[in-house]
mmCIF file of N, CA and C in Angstrom:
data_model
loop_
_atom_site.group_PDB
_atom_site.id
_atom_site.type_symbol
_atom_site.label_atom_id
_atom_site.label_comp_id
_atom_site.label_asym_id
_atom_site.label_seq_id
_atom_site.Cartn_x
_atom_site.Cartn_y
_atom_site.Cartn_z
ATOM 1 N N MET A 1 -7.208 -18.666 -18.651
ATOM 2 C CA MET A 1 -6.817 -17.929 -19.057
ATOM 3 C C MET A 1 -6.841 -16.748 -18.848
ATOM 4 N N GLY A 2 -5.067 -16.258 -18.011
ATOM 5 C CA GLY A 2 -4.438 -14.767 -17.533
ATOM 6 C C GLY A 2 -4.655 -13.446 -19.001
ATOM 7 N N ARG A 3 -4.061 -12.378 -17.851
ATOM 8 C CA ARG A 3 -4.517 -11.041 -19.067
ATOM 9 C C ARG A 3 -2.488 -11.499 -19.173
ATOM 10 N N LYS A 4 -2.836 -10.443 -20.976
ATOM 11 C CA LYS A 4 -1.977 -10.488 -21.405
ATOM 12 C C LYS A 4 -0.603 -9.366 -20.617
ATOM 13 N N LYS A 5 0.744 -9.888 -20.225
ATOM 14 C CA LYS A 5 1.194 -9.271 -20.277
ATOM 15 C C LYS A 5 2.304 -7.577 -20.920
ATOM 16 N N ILE A 6 1.961 -6.508 -19.947
ATOM 17 C CA ILE A 6 2.585 -4.917 -20.289
ATOM 18 C C ILE A 6 3.846 -4.364 -20.522
ATOM 19 N N GLU A 7 3.935 -4.596 -21.889
ATOM 20 C CA GLU A 7 5.521 -3.156 -21.408
ATOM 21 C C GLU A 7 5.369 -2.072 -20.627
ATOM 22 N N ILE A 8 6.029 -2.289 -19.700
ATOM 23 C CA ILE A 8 6.129 -0.870 -18.732
ATOM 24 C C ILE A 8 6.895 0.450 -19.376
ATOM 25 N N ARG A 9 6.863 1.732 -19.507
ATOM 26 C CA ARG A 9 7.688 2.520 -20.142
ATOM 27 C C ARG A 9 7.092 3.674 -20.082
ATOM 28 N N THR A 10 7.632 4.546 -19.642
ATOM 29 C CA THR A 10 7.173 6.293 -20.550
ATOM 30 C C THR A 10 6.492 6.585 -20.724
ATOM 31 N N ILE A 11 4.516 7.386 -20.384
ATOM 32 C CA ILE A 11 4.152 7.128 -21.851
ATOM 33 C C ILE A 11 4.555 8.607 -22.530
ATOM 34 N N GLU A 12 4.711 8.399 -23.432
ATOM 35 C CA GLU A 12 4.833 10.482 -24.387
ATOM 36 C C GLU A 12 4.447 11.817 -24.115
ATOM 37 N N ASN A 13 2.845 10.810 -24.617
ATOM 38 C CA ASN A 13 1.731 11.807 -24.657
ATOM 39 C C ASN A 13 1.674 12.285 -22.508
ATOM 40 N N ASP A 14 1.094 13.462 -22.815
ATOM 41 C CA ASP A 14 0.628 14.249 -21.781
ATOM 42 C C ASP A 14 -0.380 13.557 -21.346
ATOM 43 N N ARG A 15 -1.169 14.003 -22.263
ATOM 44 C CA ARG A 15 -3.145 13.973 -21.648
ATOM 45 C C ARG A 15 -3.291 13.068 -21.105
ATOM 46 N N GLN A 16 -2.601 11.163 -22.384
ATOM 47 C CA GLN A 16 -2.547 10.158 -22.115
ATOM 48 C C GLN A 16 -2.375 9.784 -20.506
ATOM 49 N N LYS A 17 -0.950 9.902 -19.979
ATOM 50 C CA LYS A 17 -0.034 10.547 -18.861
ATOM 51 C C LYS A 17 -0.959 10.545 -18.097
ATOM 52 N N THR A 18 -1.772 11.293 -18.504
ATOM 53 C CA THR A 18 -2.673 12.554 -17.171
ATOM 54 C C THR A 18 -3.480 11.134 -17.372
ATOM 55 N N VAL A 19 -4.341 10.788 -17.353
ATOM 56 C CA VAL A 19 -5.401 9.717 -17.605
ATOM 57 C C VAL A 19 -5.326 8.307 -17.133
ATOM 58 N N THR A 20 -3.540 7.976 -18.067
ATOM 59 C CA THR A 20 -3.482 6.402 -16.760
ATOM 60 C C THR A 20 -3.417 6.235 -15.726
ATOM 61 N N PHE A 21 -2.606 8.348 -15.309
ATOM 62 C CA PHE A 21 -2.065 8.210 -13.715
ATOM 63 C C PHE A 21 -3.518 7.886 -12.964
ATOM 64 N N ALA A 22 -4.295 9.070 -13.521
ATOM 65 C CA ALA A 22 -5.579 8.938 -11.861
ATOM 66 C C ALA A 22 -6.089 7.814 -11.801
ATOM 67 N N ARG A 23 -6.483 7.468 -13.494
ATOM 68 C CA ARG A 23 -7.308 5.639 -13.105
ATOM 69 C C ARG A 23 -6.082 5.094 -12.280
ATOM 70 N N ARG A 24 -5.439 5.052 -12.862
ATOM 71 C CA ARG A 24 -4.230 3.616 -11.741
ATOM 72 C C ARG A 24 -4.515 4.389 -9.905
ATOM 73 N N ARG A 25 -3.891 6.289 -10.053
ATOM 74 C CA ARG A 25 -3.963 6.233 -9.376
ATOM 75 C C ARG A 25 -5.680 5.362 -8.056
ATOM 76 N N ALA A 26 -6.440 5.569 -8.629
ATOM 77 C CA ALA A 26 -7.739 5.262 -8.313
ATOM 78 C C ALA A 26 -7.916 3.677 -7.802
ATOM 79 N N GLY A 27 -7.006 3.088 -8.620
ATOM 80 C CA GLY A 27 -6.525 1.283 -8.826
ATOM 81 C C GLY A 27 -5.847 2.017 -7.448
ATOM 82 N N LEU A 28 -5.719 2.180 -7.360
ATOM 83 C CA LEU A 28 -4.080 2.060 -5.676
ATOM 84 C C LEU A 28 -4.159 2.547 -4.709
ATOM 85 N N ILE A 29 -5.573 3.266 -4.565
ATOM 86 C CA ILE A 29 -6.126 3.378 -3.775
ATOM 87 C C ILE A 29 -7.246 2.852 -2.883
ATOM 88 N N LYS A 30 -7.742 2.253 -4.035
ATOM 89 C CA LYS A 30 -8.799 0.925 -4.029
ATOM 90 C C LYS A 30 -8.357 -0.482 -3.810
ATOM 91 N N LYS A 31 -7.214 -0.874 -3.746
ATOM 92 C CA LYS A 31 -7.224 -1.534 -3.440
ATOM 93 C C LYS A 31 -5.968 -1.589 -2.176
ATOM 94 N N ALA A 32 -5.981 -0.104 -1.467
ATOM 95 C CA ALA A 32 -5.249 0.164 0.417
ATOM 96 C C ALA A 32 -6.678 -0.423 0.933
ATOM 97 N N HIS A 33 -7.770 0.193 -0.057
ATOM 98 C CA HIS A 33 -8.863 0.772 1.231
ATOM 99 C C HIS A 33 -9.763 -1.629 1.488
ATOM 100 N N GLU A 34 -9.202 -1.756 0.113
ATOM 101 C CA GLU A 34 -9.228 -2.730 0.388
ATOM 102 C C GLU A 34 -9.486 -3.690 1.663
ATOM 103 N N ILE A 35 -6.958 -3.366 1.355
ATOM 104 C CA ILE A 35 -6.640 -4.212 2.119
ATOM 105 C C ILE A 35 -7.044 -4.161 3.757
ATOM 106 N N SER A 36 -7.215 -3.365 3.889
ATOM 107 C CA SER A 36 -7.168 -2.389 4.843
ATOM 108 C C SER A 36 -8.618 -3.071 5.939
ATOM 109 N N VAL A 37 -9.492 -2.949 5.147
ATOM 110 C CA VAL A 37 -10.741 -3.532 5.660
ATOM 111 C C VAL A 37 -10.609 -5.028 5.403
ATOM 112 N N LEU A 38 -9.829 -5.723 4.681
ATOM 113 C CA LEU A 38 -10.372 -7.489 4.356
ATOM 114 C C LEU A 38 -8.853 -7.788 5.916
ATOM 115 N N CYS A 39 -8.267 -6.885 6.039
ATOM 116 C CA CYS A 39 -6.941 -7.096 7.323
ATOM 117 C C CYS A 39 -7.415 -7.209 8.432
ATOM 118 N N GLY A 40 -7.871 -5.556 8.192
ATOM 119 C CA GLY A 40 -7.768 -4.991 9.778
ATOM 120 C C GLY A 40 -6.481 -4.142 10.280
ATOM 121 N N VAL A 41 -6.093 -3.924 9.533
ATOM 122 C CA VAL A 41 -4.928 -2.657 9.167
ATOM 123 C C VAL A 41 -4.321 -1.352 8.855
ATOM 124 N N LYS A 42 -3.378 -0.890 9.150
ATOM 125 C CA LYS A 42 -3.478 0.133 9.222
ATOM 126 C C LYS A 42 -2.966 1.126 7.314
ATOM 127 N N VAL A 43 -3.308 1.668 6.667
ATOM 128 C CA VAL A 43 -3.041 1.545 5.636
ATOM 129 C C VAL A 43 -2.620 2.385 5.284
ATOM 130 N N ALA A 44 -1.564 3.290 4.511
ATOM 131 C CA ALA A 44 -1.339 4.716 4.341
ATOM 132 C C ALA A 44 -0.713 5.331 3.023
ATOM 133 N N VAL A 45 -1.286 5.545 1.901
ATOM 134 C CA VAL A 45 -0.529 5.869 0.522
ATOM 135 C C VAL A 45 -0.581 7.170 0.042
ATOM 136 N N VAL A 46 0.637 7.516 -0.398
ATOM 137 C CA VAL A 46 1.546 8.860 -0.717
ATOM 138 C C VAL A 46 2.081 9.017 -1.918
ATOM 139 N N ILE A 47 1.550 10.043 -3.028
ATOM 140 C CA ILE A 47 1.834 9.659 -4.312
ATOM 141 C C ILE A 47 1.803 11.501 -4.668
ATOM 142 N N PHE A 48 2.836 11.588 -5.206
ATOM 143 C CA PHE A 48 3.678 12.541 -5.633
ATOM 144 C C PHE A 48 4.020 12.865 -7.252
ATOM 145 N N ASP A 49 2.682 13.397 -7.182
ATOM 146 C CA ASP A 49 2.765 13.315 -9.641
ATOM 147 C C ASP A 49 4.100 13.924 -10.359
ATOM 148 N N GLN A 50 3.523 13.813 -11.284
ATOM 149 C CA GLN A 50 5.199 14.528 -12.057
ATOM 150 C C GLN A 50 4.759 16.433 -11.992
ATOM 151 N N ARG A 51 4.192 16.651 -11.267
ATOM 152 C CA ARG A 51 3.606 18.222 -11.073
ATOM 153 C C ARG A 51 4.395 18.798 -9.393
ATOM 154 N N GLU A 52 5.086 17.091 -9.160
ATOM 155 C CA GLU A 52 4.652 17.421 -7.410
ATOM 156 C C GLU A 52 4.059 17.652 -6.622
ATOM 157 N N ALA A 53 3.000 17.719 -6.689
ATOM 158 C CA ALA A 53 0.952 18.241 -6.035
ATOM 159 C C ALA A 53 1.105 16.481 -5.319
ATOM 160 N N CYS A 54 0.298 16.543 -4.114
ATOM 161 C CA CYS A 54 0.490 15.190 -3.541
ATOM 162 C C CYS A 54 -0.845 15.032 -3.172
ATOM 163 N N HIS A 55 -0.697 13.078 -3.340
ATOM 164 C CA HIS A 55 -1.994 12.719 -2.943
ATOM 165 C C HIS A 55 -2.068 11.567 -2.056
ATOM 166 N N VAL A 56 -2.562 11.880 -1.720
ATOM 167 C CA VAL A 56 -2.659 10.697 0.619
ATOM 168 C C VAL A 56 -4.263 10.385 0.365
ATOM 169 N N TYR A 57 -3.754 9.087 0.955
ATOM 170 C CA TYR A 57 -4.873 7.618 0.974
ATOM 171 C C TYR A 57 -4.209 7.582 3.059
ATOM 172 N N SER A 58 -5.011 7.254 3.664
ATOM 173 C CA SER A 58 -4.792 6.746 5.230
ATOM 174 C C SER A 58 -6.046 5.887 5.659
ATOM 175 N N SER A 59 -6.195 4.696 5.961
ATOM 176 C CA SER A 59 -7.548 4.154 5.658
ATOM 177 C C SER A 59 -7.977 4.430 7.661
ATOM 178 N N THR A 60 -6.936 5.307 9.080
ATOM 179 C CA THR A 60 -8.078 5.958 9.910
ATOM 180 C C THR A 60 -7.563 7.175 8.728
ATOM 181 N N ASP A 61 -8.505 8.261 10.244
ATOM 182 C CA ASP A 61 -8.360 9.588 10.044
ATOM 183 C C ASP A 61 -7.088 10.110 10.123
ATOM 184 N N ASN A 62 -6.616 9.982 11.369
ATOM 185 C CA ASN A 62 -6.055 10.570 11.695
ATOM 186 C C ASN A 62 -4.326 9.482 11.903
ATOM 187 N N PRO A 63 -3.643 9.034 10.626
ATOM 188 C CA PRO A 63 -2.858 8.122 10.973
ATOM 189 C C PRO A 63 -1.592 8.474 11.659
ATOM 190 N N ASP A 64 -0.453 7.361 11.520
ATOM 191 C CA ASP A 64 0.005 7.479 13.261
ATOM 192 C C ASP A 64 1.997 7.946 11.850
#
């Protein structure tokens, strides 16, 4: 039995939005790392949060 689909909508509560962003960002970076290791590919992820702060992940020390 699969997971129940959730409705995708903007989170109004700022605290909950911050917590959700942190968790989902960590999950996305983990998936990027996994695909890099499993498939031997270079991966880069760039995320801008609501305050325009930049969060970067690269599977290499010096991305091309």
